């Protein structure tokens, strides 16, 4: 299994508070991604990173920011949490090479509830 | 734009076959398939590249029709362990971003 951890695994927070989720990898992979998963929508990309301090927006980036100061860590911040951001958040990593061609490996997920 | 998966759900008996389809309105560079069990993370199954051959993984195989922008996942002689939600992820060539379908829930009964 790819070495990806997410913290916290569960969090309940109140509307309007900032929240930071952490993704940590031990694989030294270049690419890191944040997705949210909601019933009926599958996985939707929030932000991704292609290197230290190199990030870009995904499909549903409004209300979220990210930072990557080290290869192994990718942080997702909800600047002011809203109930619509209640979701399961998955981090993923990928690396191009050989025949694998950037398959993505997912972390265990963080279940966030905004009340 | 999100690829369309069909069917949304399928129930079958152990040993039966199933096909899951994934269709996109965009030209595709590659298609990825993942399986997710309840409460767990998605797990990579296989990737199909433009111009590549059909892939296989145990009794699970897939095809990619570039002209029709479609991919199909074939599960042969289903096992109980095949139960879960299957997602296709499509890549239209933009910086390793995948766009995932909404999933197909597969239930295999004994």
Tab-separated table of N, CA and C in Angstrom, chain A:
chain	number	residue	atom	x	y	z
A	1	UNK	N	0.835	-1.200	0.000
A	1	UNK	CA	0.000	0.000	0.000
A	1	UNK	C	0.871	1.251	0.000
A	2	UNK	N	0.409	2.267	-0.782
A	2	UNK	CA	1.130	3.526	-0.806
A	2	UNK	C	1.066	4.163	0.565
A	3	UNK	N	2.162	4.836	0.955
A	3	UNK	CA	2.226	5.456	2.268
A	3	UNK	C	1.577	6.812	2.267
A	4	UNK	N	0.281	6.840	2.454
A	4	UNK	CA	-0.465	8.102	2.513
A	4	UNK	C	-1.298	8.106	3.781
A	5	UNK	N	-1.163	9.164	4.544
A	5	UNK	CA	-2.001	9.326	5.722
A	5	UNK	C	-2.715	10.667	5.648
A	6	UNK	N	-3.876	10.714	6.262
A	6	UNK	CA	-4.642	11.943	6.338
A	6	UNK	C	-5.003	12.211	7.779
A	7	UNK	N	-4.984	13.489	8.148
A	7	UNK	CA	-5.379	13.848	9.505
A	7	UNK	C	-6.126	15.165	9.505
A	8	UNK	N	-7.150	15.307	10.362
A	8	UNK	CA	-7.713	14.219	11.155
A	8	UNK	C	-8.519	13.261	10.289
A	9	UNK	N	-8.952	12.154	10.834
A	9	UNK	CA	-9.790	11.223	10.086
A	9	UNK	C	-11.260	11.620	10.200
A	10	UNK	N	-11.609	12.242	11.287
A	10	UNK	CA	-12.977	12.719	11.477
A	10	UNK	C	-12.909	14.087	12.143
A	11	UNK	N	-13.807	14.980	11.697
A	11	UNK	CA	-13.849	16.291	12.338
A	11	UNK	C	-15.251	16.863	12.236
A	12	UNK	N	-15.695	17.432	13.341
A	12	UNK	CA	-16.952	18.173	13.372
A	12	UNK	C	-16.595	19.612	13.720
A	13	UNK	N	-17.086	20.539	12.933
A	13	UNK	CA	-16.765	21.939	13.163
A	13	UNK	C	-18.001	22.783	12.941
A	14	UNK	N	-17.915	24.039	13.350
A	14	UNK	CA	-19.066	24.923	13.216
A	14	UNK	C	-18.932	25.827	11.995
A	15	UNK	N	-20.049	26.217	11.466
A	15	UNK	CA	-20.074	27.132	10.327
A	15	UNK	C	-19.275	28.385	10.645
A	16	UNK	N	-18.454	28.791	9.674
A	16	UNK	CA	-17.681	30.021	9.821
A	16	UNK	C	-16.275	29.842	10.358
A	17	UNK	N	-15.967	28.667	10.862
A	17	UNK	CA	-14.616	28.447	11.401
A	17	UNK	C	-13.684	27.954	10.309
A	18	UNK	N	-12.396	28.289	10.402
A	18	UNK	CA	-11.429	27.741	9.441
A	18	UNK	C	-11.050	26.311	9.832
A	19	UNK	N	-10.786	25.500	8.817
A	19	UNK	CA	-10.421	24.105	9.055
A	19	UNK	C	-9.256	23.755	8.127
A	20	UNK	N	-8.287	23.051	8.648
A	20	UNK	CA	-7.171	22.579	7.822
A	20	UNK	C	-7.063	21.074	7.905
A	21	UNK	N	-7.022	20.441	6.732
A	21	UNK	CA	-6.827	19.007	6.626
A	21	UNK	C	-5.422	18.754	6.087
A	22	UNK	N	-4.812	17.696	6.598
A	22	UNK	CA	-3.431	17.406	6.204
A	22	UNK	C	-3.341	16.083	5.485
A	23	UNK	N	-2.538	16.076	4.429
A	23	UNK	CA	-2.198	14.844	3.712
A	23	UNK	C	-0.688	14.682	3.761
A	24	UNK	N	-0.249	13.516	4.174
A	24	UNK	CA	1.181	13.244	4.294
A	24	UNK	C	1.529	11.975	3.530
A	25	UNK	N	2.582	12.026	2.709
A	25	UNK	CA	3.003	10.855	1.942
A	25	UNK	C	4.470	10.539	2.217
A	26	UNK	N	4.783	9.266	2.112
A	26	UNK	CA	6.168	8.832	2.307
A	26	UNK	C	6.760	8.287	1.010
A	27	UNK	N	6.058	8.497	-0.105
A	27	UNK	CA	6.456	7.908	-1.393
A	27	UNK	C	7.301	8.850	-2.244
A	28	UNK	N	7.426	10.092	-1.823
A	28	UNK	CA	8.177	11.097	-2.584
A	28	UNK	C	7.586	11.308	-3.980
A	29	UNK	N	6.255	11.155	-4.089
A	29	UNK	CA	5.592	11.370	-5.371
A	29	UNK	C	5.409	12.856	-5.627
A	30	UNK	N	5.505	13.214	-6.889
A	30	UNK	CA	5.464	14.621	-7.267
A	30	UNK	C	4.050	15.212	-7.193
A	31	UNK	N	3.062	14.414	-7.632
A	31	UNK	CA	1.711	14.953	-7.746
A	31	UNK	C	0.871	14.588	-6.524
A	32	UNK	N	0.136	15.585	-6.048
A	32	UNK	CA	-0.797	15.359	-4.945
A	32	UNK	C	-2.117	16.056	-5.265
A	33	UNK	N	-3.206	15.437	-4.803
A	33	UNK	CA	-4.542	15.907	-5.163
A	33	UNK	C	-5.453	15.919	-3.929
A	34	UNK	N	-6.382	16.832	-3.932
A	34	UNK	CA	-7.471	16.826	-2.952
A	34	UNK	C	-8.793	16.682	-3.700
A	35	UNK	N	-9.592	15.687	-3.271
A	35	UNK	CA	-10.927	15.456	-3.821
A	35	UNK	C	-11.936	15.537	-2.681
A	36	UNK	N	-13.163	15.832	-3.064
A	36	UNK	CA	-14.263	15.630	-2.154
A	36	UNK	C	-15.219	14.610	-2.774
A	37	UNK	N	-15.850	13.824	-1.912
A	37	UNK	CA	-16.771	12.809	-2.393
A	37	UNK	C	-18.117	12.986	-1.726
A	38	UNK	N	-19.132	13.159	-2.540
A	38	UNK	CA	-20.500	13.336	-2.074
A	38	UNK	C	-21.396	12.351	-2.822
A	39	UNK	N	-22.447	11.873	-2.177
A	39	UNK	CA	-23.356	10.925	-2.840
A	39	UNK	C	-23.869	11.472	-4.165
A	40	UNK	N	-23.778	10.636	-5.204
A	40	UNK	CA	-24.291	11.024	-6.513
A	40	UNK	C	-23.335	11.839	-7.351
A	41	UNK	N	-22.196	12.240	-6.763
A	41	UNK	CA	-21.257	13.077	-7.510
A	41	UNK	C	-19.914	12.406	-7.747
A	42	UNK	N	-19.686	11.277	-7.187
A	42	UNK	CA	-18.381	10.665	-7.352
A	42	UNK	C	-17.308	11.494	-6.669
A	43	UNK	N	-16.131	11.496	-7.257
A	43	UNK	CA	-14.998	12.242	-6.718
A	43	UNK	C	-14.807	13.504	-7.541
A	44	UNK	N	-14.736	14.635	-6.880
A	44	UNK	CA	-14.535	15.894	-7.583
A	44	UNK	C	-13.254	16.553	-7.099
A	45	UNK	N	-12.449	16.998	-8.057
A	45	UNK	CA	-11.136	17.557	-7.757
A	45	UNK	C	-11.270	18.973	-7.219
A	46	UNK	N	-10.610	19.223	-6.080
A	46	UNK	CA	-10.652	20.550	-5.463
A	46	UNK	C	-9.424	21.361	-5.896
A	47	UNK	N	-8.261	20.843	-5.580
A	47	UNK	CA	-6.975	21.440	-5.957
A	47	UNK	C	-5.980	20.307	-6.171
A	48	UNK	N	-4.920	20.613	-6.883
A	48	UNK	CA	-3.852	19.647	-7.013
A	48	UNK	C	-2.505	20.364	-7.013
A	49	UNK	N	-1.456	19.585	-6.830
A	49	UNK	CA	-0.105	20.136	-6.777
A	49	UNK	C	0.808	19.282	-7.649
A	50	UNK	N	1.679	19.955	-8.385
A	50	UNK	CA	2.636	19.243	-9.237
A	50	UNK	C	4.060	19.476	-8.790
A	51	UNK	N	4.225	19.958	-7.568
A	51	UNK	CA	5.538	20.155	-6.978
A	51	UNK	C	5.435	21.095	-5.806
A	52	UNK	N	6.544	21.230	-5.084
A	52	UNK	CA	6.562	22.132	-3.938
A	52	UNK	C	6.227	23.551	-4.397
A	53	UNK	N	5.254	24.121	-3.767
A	53	UNK	CA	4.764	25.481	-4.024
A	53	UNK	C	4.099	25.644	-5.389
A	54	UNK	N	3.887	24.540	-6.097
A	54	UNK	CA	3.186	24.571	-7.382
A	54	UNK	C	1.831	23.920	-7.233
A	55	UNK	N	0.786	24.756	-7.272
A	55	UNK	CA	-0.562	24.227	-7.115
A	55	UNK	C	-1.484	24.836	-8.157
A	56	UNK	N	-2.626	24.193	-8.357
A	56	UNK	CA	-3.593	24.717	-9.310
A	56	UNK	C	-4.991	24.294	-8.887
A	57	UNK	N	-5.972	25.013	-9.430
A	57	UNK	CA	-7.356	24.763	-9.041
A	57	UNK	C	-7.940	23.597	-9.814
A	58	UNK	N	-8.877	22.933	-9.161
A	58	UNK	CA	-9.651	21.899	-9.810
A	58	UNK	C	-11.062	22.383	-10.083
A	59	UNK	N	-11.940	21.410	-10.207
A	59	UNK	CA	-13.330	21.680	-10.605
A	59	UNK	C	-14.131	22.451	-9.555
A	60	UNK	N	-13.875	22.178	-8.253
A	60	UNK	CA	-14.699	22.756	-7.183
A	60	UNK	C	-13.824	23.456	-6.146
A	61	UNK	N	-13.056	24.434	-6.560
A	61	UNK	CA	-12.062	25.069	-5.697
A	61	UNK	C	-12.590	26.228	-4.844
A	62	UNK	N	-13.761	26.744	-5.147
A	62	UNK	CA	-14.267	27.897	-4.393
A	62	UNK	C	-14.423	27.565	-2.915
A	63	UNK	N	-13.864	28.431	-2.061
A	63	UNK	CA	-13.967	28.238	-0.617
A	63	UNK	C	-12.835	27.406	-0.036
A	64	UNK	N	-11.914	26.960	-0.887
A	64	UNK	CA	-10.783	26.131	-0.459
A	64	UNK	C	-9.463	26.765	-0.904
A	65	UNK	N	-8.440	26.574	-0.096
A	65	UNK	CA	-7.084	26.938	-0.499
A	65	UNK	C	-6.158	25.792	-0.100
A	66	UNK	N	-4.996	25.751	-0.733
A	66	UNK	CA	-4.036	24.676	-0.459
A	66	UNK	C	-2.640	25.255	-0.312
A	67	UNK	N	-1.790	24.454	0.300
A	67	UNK	CA	-0.377	24.830	0.361
A	67	UNK	C	0.467	23.571	0.359
A	68	UNK	N	1.628	23.687	-0.242
A	68	UNK	CA	2.583	22.581	-0.266
A	68	UNK	C	3.980	23.163	-0.117
A	69	UNK	N	4.477	23.121	1.095
A	69	UNK	CA	5.801	23.669	1.393
A	69	UNK	C	6.869	22.581	1.401
A	70	UNK	N	6.441	21.327	1.470
A	70	UNK	CA	7.360	20.178	1.423
A	70	UNK	C	6.767	19.125	0.503
A	71	UNK	N	7.607	18.334	-0.101
A	71	UNK	CA	7.125	17.280	-1.008
A	71	UNK	C	6.106	16.391	-0.335
A	72	UNK	N	6.312	16.062	0.928
A	72	UNK	CA	5.490	15.061	1.598
A	72	UNK	C	4.163	15.571	2.150
A	73	UNK	N	3.974	16.879	2.229
A	73	UNK	CA	2.770	17.404	2.862
A	73	UNK	C	1.963	18.301	1.926
A	74	UNK	N	0.641	18.080	1.931
A	74	UNK	CA	-0.269	18.890	1.118
A	74	UNK	C	-1.439	19.241	2.021
A	75	UNK	N	-1.618	20.518	2.287
A	75	UNK	CA	-2.642	20.968	3.219
A	75	UNK	C	-3.827	21.565	2.470
A	76	UNK	N	-5.015	21.234	2.944
A	76	UNK	CA	-6.253	21.798	2.399
A	76	UNK	C	-6.908	22.623	3.496
A	77	UNK	N	-7.192	23.887	3.190
A	77	UNK	CA	-7.825	24.777	4.164
A	77	UNK	C	-9.175	25.246	3.670
A	78	UNK	N	-10.158	25.074	4.537
A	78	UNK	CA	-11.473	25.659	4.310
A	78	UNK	C	-11.450	26.985	5.056
A	79	UNK	N	-11.490	28.053	4.326
A	79	UNK	CA	-11.250	29.363	4.924
A	79	UNK	C	-12.340	29.745	5.924
A	80	UNK	N	-13.566	29.444	5.603
A	80	UNK	CA	-14.703	29.707	6.490
A	80	UNK	C	-15.735	28.623	6.191
A	81	UNK	N	-15.714	27.574	6.990
A	81	UNK	CA	-16.488	26.375	6.668
A	81	UNK	C	-17.991	26.666	6.554
A	82	UNK	N	-18.617	26.032	5.569
A	82	UNK	CA	-20.071	26.120	5.390
A	82	UNK	C	-20.648	24.711	5.386
A	83	UNK	N	-21.944	24.608	5.598
A	83	UNK	CA	-22.578	23.291	5.659
A	83	UNK	C	-22.441	22.546	4.335
A	84	UNK	N	-22.339	23.272	3.225
A	84	UNK	CA	-22.190	22.630	1.909
A	84	UNK	C	-20.826	21.954	1.744
A	85	UNK	N	-19.916	22.224	2.667
A	85	UNK	CA	-18.601	21.595	2.628
A	85	UNK	C	-18.533	20.330	3.487
A	86	UNK	N	-19.659	19.957	4.073
A	86	UNK	CA	-19.736	18.651	4.729
A	86	UNK	C	-19.543	17.586	3.667
A	87	UNK	N	-18.541	16.740	3.851
A	87	UNK	CA	-18.189	15.785	2.811
A	87	UNK	C	-17.113	14.844	3.334
A	88	UNK	N	-16.754	13.882	2.496
A	88	UNK	CA	-15.573	13.071	2.750
A	88	UNK	C	-14.481	13.573	1.814
A	89	UNK	N	-13.325	13.865	2.380
A	89	UNK	CA	-12.219	14.426	1.610
A	89	UNK	C	-11.125	13.375	1.462
A	90	UNK	N	-10.727	13.169	0.227
A	90	UNK	CA	-9.655	12.216	-0.066
A	90	UNK	C	-8.456	12.936	-0.657
A	91	UNK	N	-7.309	12.541	-0.196
A	91	UNK	CA	-6.055	12.963	-0.789
A	91	UNK	C	-5.571	11.829	-1.690
A	92	UNK	N	-4.892	12.173	-2.772
A	92	UNK	CA	-4.325	11.158	-3.653
A	92	UNK	C	-2.948	11.613	-4.116
A	93	UNK	N	-2.128	10.635	-4.481
A	93	UNK	CA	-0.799	10.936	-5.004
A	93	UNK	C	-0.585	10.160	-6.296
A	94	UNK	N	0.310	10.668	-7.121
A	94	UNK	CA	0.646	9.920	-8.328
A	94	UNK	C	2.041	10.290	-8.796
A	95	UNK	N	2.639	9.399	-9.552
A	95	UNK	CA	3.963	9.620	-10.117
A	95	UNK	C	4.044	8.949	-11.458
A	96	UNK	N	4.573	9.635	-12.420
A	96	UNK	CA	4.708	9.056	-13.741
A	96	UNK	C	5.962	8.204	-13.762
A	97	UNK	N	5.831	7.055	-14.405
A	97	UNK	CA	7.033	6.247	-14.520
A	97	UNK	C	6.746	4.884	-15.089
A	98	UNK	N	7.495	4.441	-16.039
A	98	UNK	CA	7.385	3.098	-16.601
A	98	UNK	C	6.006	2.837	-17.151
A	99	UNK	N	5.439	1.711	-16.760
A	99	UNK	CA	4.124	1.361	-17.282
A	99	UNK	C	3.002	1.839	-16.380
A	100	UNK	N	3.354	2.454	-15.256
A	100	UNK	CA	2.298	2.823	-14.329
A	100	UNK	C	1.536	4.052	-14.800
A	101	UNK	N	2.227	4.940	-15.434
A	101	UNK	CA	1.606	6.104	-16.056
A	101	UNK	C	0.587	6.804	-15.182
A	102	UNK	N	1.035	7.266	-14.049
A	102	UNK	CA	0.308	8.144	-13.143
A	102	UNK	C	-1.022	7.630	-12.619
A	103	UNK	N	-1.082	6.373	-12.300
A	103	UNK	CA	-2.237	5.908	-11.539
A	103	UNK	C	-2.221	6.619	-10.199
A	104	UNK	N	-3.385	6.854	-9.642
A	104	UNK	CA	-3.490	7.603	-8.400
A	104	UNK	C	-3.734	6.650	-7.238
A	105	UNK	N	-3.063	6.930	-6.136
A	105	UNK	CA	-3.243	6.179	-4.900
A	105	UNK	C	-3.901	7.108	-3.886
A	106	UNK	N	-4.943	6.586	-3.245
A	106	UNK	CA	-5.750	7.423	-2.367
A	106	UNK	C	-5.430	7.164	-0.902
A	107	UNK	N	-5.519	8.236	-0.127
A	107	UNK	CA	-5.430	8.121	1.317
A	107	UNK	C	-6.737	7.611	1.890
A	108	UNK	N	-6.788	7.398	3.228
A	108	UNK	CA	-7.966	6.779	3.852
A	108	UNK	C	-9.180	7.698	3.957
A	109	UNK	N	-9.006	8.995	3.746
A	109	UNK	CA	-10.130	9.917	3.778
A	109	UNK	C	-10.319	10.611	5.119
A	110	UNK	N	-10.930	11.784	5.054
A	110	UNK	CA	-11.315	12.550	6.249
A	110	UNK	C	-12.790	12.877	6.134
A	111	UNK	N	-13.538	12.478	7.140
A	111	UNK	CA	-14.970	12.794	7.142
A	111	UNK	C	-15.170	14.091	7.904
A	112	UNK	N	-15.621	15.126	7.205
A	112	UNK	CA	-15.811	16.448	7.801
A	112	UNK	C	-17.304	16.780	7.864
A	113	UNK	N	-17.731	17.169	9.038
A	113	UNK	CA	-19.114	17.607	9.225
A	113	UNK	C	-19.099	19.055	9.702
A	114	UNK	N	-19.841	19.898	8.989
A	114	UNK	CA	-19.942	21.312	9.365
A	114	UNK	C	-21.358	21.569	9.862
A	115	UNK	N	-21.479	21.959	11.134
A	115	UNK	CA	-22.811	22.130	11.737
A	115	UNK	C	-23.209	23.605	11.797
